[in-house]
Short mmCIF file of C-alpha atoms in Angstrom, two decimals:
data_model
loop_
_atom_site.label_atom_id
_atom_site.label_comp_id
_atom_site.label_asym_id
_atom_site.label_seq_id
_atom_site.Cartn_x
_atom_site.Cartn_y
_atom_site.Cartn_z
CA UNK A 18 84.74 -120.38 -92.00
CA UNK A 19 83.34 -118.24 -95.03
CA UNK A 20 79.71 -118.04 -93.73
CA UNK A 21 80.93 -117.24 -90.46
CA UNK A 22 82.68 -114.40 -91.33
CA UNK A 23 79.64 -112.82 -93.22
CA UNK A 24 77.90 -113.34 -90.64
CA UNK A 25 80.20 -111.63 -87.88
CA UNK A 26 80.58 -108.70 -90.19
CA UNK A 27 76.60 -108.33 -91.33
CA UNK A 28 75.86 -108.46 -87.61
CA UNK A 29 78.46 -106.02 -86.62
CA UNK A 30 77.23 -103.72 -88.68
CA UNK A 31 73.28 -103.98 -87.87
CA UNK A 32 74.58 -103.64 -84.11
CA UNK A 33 76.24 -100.35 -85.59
CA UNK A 34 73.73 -98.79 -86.66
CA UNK A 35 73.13 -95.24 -84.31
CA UNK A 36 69.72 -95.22 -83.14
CA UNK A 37 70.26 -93.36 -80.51
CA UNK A 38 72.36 -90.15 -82.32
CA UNK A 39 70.29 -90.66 -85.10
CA UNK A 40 66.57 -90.28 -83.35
CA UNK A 41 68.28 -87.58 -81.25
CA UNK A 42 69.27 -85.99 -84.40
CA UNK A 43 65.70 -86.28 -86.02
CA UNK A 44 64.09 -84.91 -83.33
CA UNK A 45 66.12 -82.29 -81.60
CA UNK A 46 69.27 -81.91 -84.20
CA UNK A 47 71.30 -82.63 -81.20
CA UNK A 48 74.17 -85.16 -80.35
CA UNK A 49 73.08 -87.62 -77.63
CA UNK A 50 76.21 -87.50 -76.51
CA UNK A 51 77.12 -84.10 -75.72
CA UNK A 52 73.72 -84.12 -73.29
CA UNK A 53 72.41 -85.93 -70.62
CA UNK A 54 75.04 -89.20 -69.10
CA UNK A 55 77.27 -88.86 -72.75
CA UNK A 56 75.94 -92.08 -73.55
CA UNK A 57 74.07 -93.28 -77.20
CA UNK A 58 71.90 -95.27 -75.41
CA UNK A 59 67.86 -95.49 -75.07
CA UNK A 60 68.25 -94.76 -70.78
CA UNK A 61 70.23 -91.58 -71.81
CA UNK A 62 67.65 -90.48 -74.42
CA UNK A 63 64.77 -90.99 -71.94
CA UNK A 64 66.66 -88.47 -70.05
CA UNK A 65 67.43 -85.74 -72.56
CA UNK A 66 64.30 -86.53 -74.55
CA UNK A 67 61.59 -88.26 -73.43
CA UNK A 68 59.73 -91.43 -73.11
CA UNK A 69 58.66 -91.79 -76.31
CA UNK A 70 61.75 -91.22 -77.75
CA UNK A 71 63.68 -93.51 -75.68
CA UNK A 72 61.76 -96.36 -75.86
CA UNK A 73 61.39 -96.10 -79.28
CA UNK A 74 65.03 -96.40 -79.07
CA UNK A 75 65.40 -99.34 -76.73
CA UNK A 76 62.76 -101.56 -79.04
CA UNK A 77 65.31 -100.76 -82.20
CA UNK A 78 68.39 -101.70 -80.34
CA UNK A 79 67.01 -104.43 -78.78
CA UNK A 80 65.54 -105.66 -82.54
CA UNK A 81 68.98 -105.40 -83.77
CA UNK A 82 70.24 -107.88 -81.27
CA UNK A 83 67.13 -109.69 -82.28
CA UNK A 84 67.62 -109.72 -86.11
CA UNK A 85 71.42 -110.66 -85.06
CA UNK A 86 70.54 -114.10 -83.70
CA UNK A 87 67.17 -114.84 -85.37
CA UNK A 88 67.18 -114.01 -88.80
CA UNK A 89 71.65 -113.25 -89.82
CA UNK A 90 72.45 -116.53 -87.81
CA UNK A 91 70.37 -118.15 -90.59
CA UNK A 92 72.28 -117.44 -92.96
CA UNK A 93 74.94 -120.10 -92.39
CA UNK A 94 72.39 -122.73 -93.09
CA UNK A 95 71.16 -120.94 -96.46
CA UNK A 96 74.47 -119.47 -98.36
CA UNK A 97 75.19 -121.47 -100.84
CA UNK A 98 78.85 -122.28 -99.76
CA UNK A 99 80.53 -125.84 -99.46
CA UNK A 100 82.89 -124.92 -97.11
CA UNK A 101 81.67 -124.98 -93.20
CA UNK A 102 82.00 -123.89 -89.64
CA UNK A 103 83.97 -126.85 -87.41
CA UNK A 104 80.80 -127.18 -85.27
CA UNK A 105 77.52 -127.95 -85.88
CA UNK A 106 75.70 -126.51 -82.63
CA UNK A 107 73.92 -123.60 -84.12
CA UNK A 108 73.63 -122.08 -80.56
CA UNK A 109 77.34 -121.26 -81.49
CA UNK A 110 76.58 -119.10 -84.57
CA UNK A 111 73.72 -117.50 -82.39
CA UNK A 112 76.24 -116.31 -80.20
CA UNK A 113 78.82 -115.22 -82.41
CA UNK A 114 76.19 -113.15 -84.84
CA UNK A 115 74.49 -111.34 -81.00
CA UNK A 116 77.80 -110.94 -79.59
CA UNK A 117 79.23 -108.90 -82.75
CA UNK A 118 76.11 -106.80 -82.42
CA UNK A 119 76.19 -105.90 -78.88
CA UNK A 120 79.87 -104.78 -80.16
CA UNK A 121 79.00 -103.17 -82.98
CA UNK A 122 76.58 -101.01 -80.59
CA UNK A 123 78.92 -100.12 -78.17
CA UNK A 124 81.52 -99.59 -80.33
CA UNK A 125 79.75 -98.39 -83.27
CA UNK A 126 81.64 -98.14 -86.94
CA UNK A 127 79.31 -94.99 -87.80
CA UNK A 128 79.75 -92.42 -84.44
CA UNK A 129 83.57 -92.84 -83.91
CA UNK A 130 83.37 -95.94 -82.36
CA UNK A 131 81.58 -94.38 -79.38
CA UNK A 132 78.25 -95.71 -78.95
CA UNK A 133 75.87 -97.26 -75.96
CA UNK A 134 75.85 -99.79 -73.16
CA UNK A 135 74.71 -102.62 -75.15
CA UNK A 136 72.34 -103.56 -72.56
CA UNK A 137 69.08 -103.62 -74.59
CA UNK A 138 70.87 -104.97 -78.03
CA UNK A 139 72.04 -107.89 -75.29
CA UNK A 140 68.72 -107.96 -74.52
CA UNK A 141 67.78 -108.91 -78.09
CA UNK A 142 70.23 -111.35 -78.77
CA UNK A 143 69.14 -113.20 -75.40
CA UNK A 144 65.29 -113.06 -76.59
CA UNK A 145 66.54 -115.28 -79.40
CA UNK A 146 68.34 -117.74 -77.56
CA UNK A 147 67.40 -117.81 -73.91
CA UNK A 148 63.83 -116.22 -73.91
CA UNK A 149 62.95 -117.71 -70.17
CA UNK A 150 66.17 -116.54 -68.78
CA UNK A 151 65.71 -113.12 -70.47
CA UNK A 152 61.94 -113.12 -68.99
CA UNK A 153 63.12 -113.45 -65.33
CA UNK A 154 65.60 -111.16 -66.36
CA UNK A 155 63.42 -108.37 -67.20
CA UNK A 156 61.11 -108.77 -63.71
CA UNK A 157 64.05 -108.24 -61.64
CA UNK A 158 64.86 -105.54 -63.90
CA UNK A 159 61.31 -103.69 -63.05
CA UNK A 160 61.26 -105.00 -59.50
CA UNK A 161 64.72 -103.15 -58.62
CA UNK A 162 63.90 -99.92 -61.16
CA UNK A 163 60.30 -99.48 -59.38
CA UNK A 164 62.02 -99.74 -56.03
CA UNK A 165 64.84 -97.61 -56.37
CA UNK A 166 64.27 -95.68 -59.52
CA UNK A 167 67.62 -96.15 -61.13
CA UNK A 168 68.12 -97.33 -64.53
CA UNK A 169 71.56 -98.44 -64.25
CA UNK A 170 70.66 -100.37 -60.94
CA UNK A 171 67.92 -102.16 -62.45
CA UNK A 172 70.17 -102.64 -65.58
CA UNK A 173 72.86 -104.66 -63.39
CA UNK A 174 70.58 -106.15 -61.38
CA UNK A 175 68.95 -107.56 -64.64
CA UNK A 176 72.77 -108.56 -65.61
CA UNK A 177 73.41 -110.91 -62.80
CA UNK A 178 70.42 -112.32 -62.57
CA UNK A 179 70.26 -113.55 -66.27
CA UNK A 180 73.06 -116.71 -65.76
CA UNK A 181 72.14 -117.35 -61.76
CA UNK A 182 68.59 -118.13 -63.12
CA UNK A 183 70.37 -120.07 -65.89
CA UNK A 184 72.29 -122.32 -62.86
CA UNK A 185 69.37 -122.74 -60.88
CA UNK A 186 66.86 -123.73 -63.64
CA UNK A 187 69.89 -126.60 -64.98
CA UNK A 188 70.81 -127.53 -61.58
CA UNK A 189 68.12 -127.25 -58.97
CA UNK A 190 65.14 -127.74 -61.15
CA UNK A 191 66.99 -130.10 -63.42
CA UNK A 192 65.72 -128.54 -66.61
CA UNK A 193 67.36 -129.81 -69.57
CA UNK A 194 68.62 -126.59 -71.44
CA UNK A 195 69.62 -127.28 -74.53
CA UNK A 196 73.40 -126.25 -75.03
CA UNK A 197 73.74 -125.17 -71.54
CA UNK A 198 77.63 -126.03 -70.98
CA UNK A 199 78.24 -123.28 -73.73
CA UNK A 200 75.11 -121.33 -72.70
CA UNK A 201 76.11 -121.13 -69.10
CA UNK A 202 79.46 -119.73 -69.96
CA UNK A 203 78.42 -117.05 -72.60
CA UNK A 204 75.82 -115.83 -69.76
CA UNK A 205 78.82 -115.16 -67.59
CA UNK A 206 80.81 -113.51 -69.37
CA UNK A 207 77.75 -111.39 -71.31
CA UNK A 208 76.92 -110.51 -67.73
CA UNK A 209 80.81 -108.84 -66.79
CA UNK A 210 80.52 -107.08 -70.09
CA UNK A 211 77.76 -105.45 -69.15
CA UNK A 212 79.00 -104.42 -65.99
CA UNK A 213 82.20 -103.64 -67.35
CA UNK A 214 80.33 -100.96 -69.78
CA UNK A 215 78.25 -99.82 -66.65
CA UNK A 216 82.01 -99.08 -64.64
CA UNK A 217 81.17 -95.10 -64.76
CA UNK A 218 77.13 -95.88 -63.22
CA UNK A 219 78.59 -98.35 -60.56
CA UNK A 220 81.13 -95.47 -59.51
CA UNK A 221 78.26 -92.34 -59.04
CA UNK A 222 75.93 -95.46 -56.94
CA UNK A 223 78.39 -95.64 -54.92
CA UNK A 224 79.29 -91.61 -54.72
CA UNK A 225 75.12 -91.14 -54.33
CA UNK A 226 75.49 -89.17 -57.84
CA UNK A 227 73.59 -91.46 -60.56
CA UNK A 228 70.02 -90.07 -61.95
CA UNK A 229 67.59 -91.00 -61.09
CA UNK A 230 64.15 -91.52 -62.99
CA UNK A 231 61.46 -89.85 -61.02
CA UNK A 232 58.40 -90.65 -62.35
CA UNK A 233 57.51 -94.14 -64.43
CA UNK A 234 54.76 -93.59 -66.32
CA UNK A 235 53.48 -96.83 -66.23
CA UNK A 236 53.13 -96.95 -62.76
CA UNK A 237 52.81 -92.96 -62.40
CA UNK A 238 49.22 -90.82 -62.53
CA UNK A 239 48.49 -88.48 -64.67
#
């Protein structure tokens, strides 16, 4: 279990890493999370800081996901140690290494343990091991933020959509998705943990209080 448990910790700590204090810090000399929603996320630095800024954010948390499951994974197959994991699906090790940093941003070893969401570093890890999933994913995520201009909405929406499509694609089109009995259950529960972390955004939808993002500029003139 050696390589394992280099692995959780490496990708704990790459999920650690602050981008969004530490950009906000860089630019402004400010703590994200005294502005804006509180939150050391990309949406909340888009918000206090601009668009630049917070998607330069989002693409670094979602590459730490990214490295996570792509390239720390790995390194069970390359350490040079006899003894190994009881399982030999490497989906598994994906998991593990993307799920410890999705923690390590939310719950980040170098702001107090008070970080972001996690929805963009979950993002990344999903790009590395369910990149069809993730793509429908992100289209219902732009459908529901072009329509109703909230983040968080199109954040959730994005959420539950990510193991319905998994379901359908296994069941109804009877696509053969490799690992999908542990896939299909990881998707669930990587879905209620990113609700769970949204709990505060679900309660001001409801009270008619959450931001909204007024312009896109993708879609906006000028």
């Amino acid at each position: 279990m050696i390589p394992v448990a280099v692995i959780a910790i490496l990708s704990y700590l790459a999920g650690s890493i602050p981008t969004a204090i530490i950009v906000a810090r860089a630019l402004k000399g400010i703590d994200i999370r005294q502005h804006g929603s509180g939150n050391a996320g990309g949406t909340n630095v888009i918000r206090v800081l601009g668009w630049k800024a917070g998607a330069f954010v989002i693409v670094c948390d979602i590459a730490k996901g990214l490295f996570a499951t792509m390239v720390i994974a790995r390194l069970m197959l390359v350490l040079p140690i006899e003894s190994r994991p009881p399982f030999d699906d490497y989906t598994v090790v994906q998991i593990i290494a993307g799920c410890l940093a999705m923690l390590g941003h939310i719950w980040t070893l170098f702001a107090g343990f008070k970080g972001g969401k996690g929805i963009a570093t979950a993002g990344g890890m999903l790009i590395g091991i369910a990149p069809i999933e993730v793509a429908v994913s992100l289209g219902v995520f732009m459908i529901v933020l072009l329509i109703s201009h909230y983040v968080s909405l199109g954040s959730l929406s994005a959420a539950a959509s990510f193991p319905l499509t998994m379901v359908l694609r296994e069941n109804v089109f009877m696509v053969d998705i490799q690992s999908y009995h542990t896939l299909v259950w990881f998707s669930m529960g990587i879905s209620l943990l990113i609700i769970y972390t949204h709990r505060a955004n679900i309660q001001r939808l409801l009270k008619g209080t959450e931001n909204r993002i007024q312009r896109i500029p993708l879609f906006s003139k000028g």
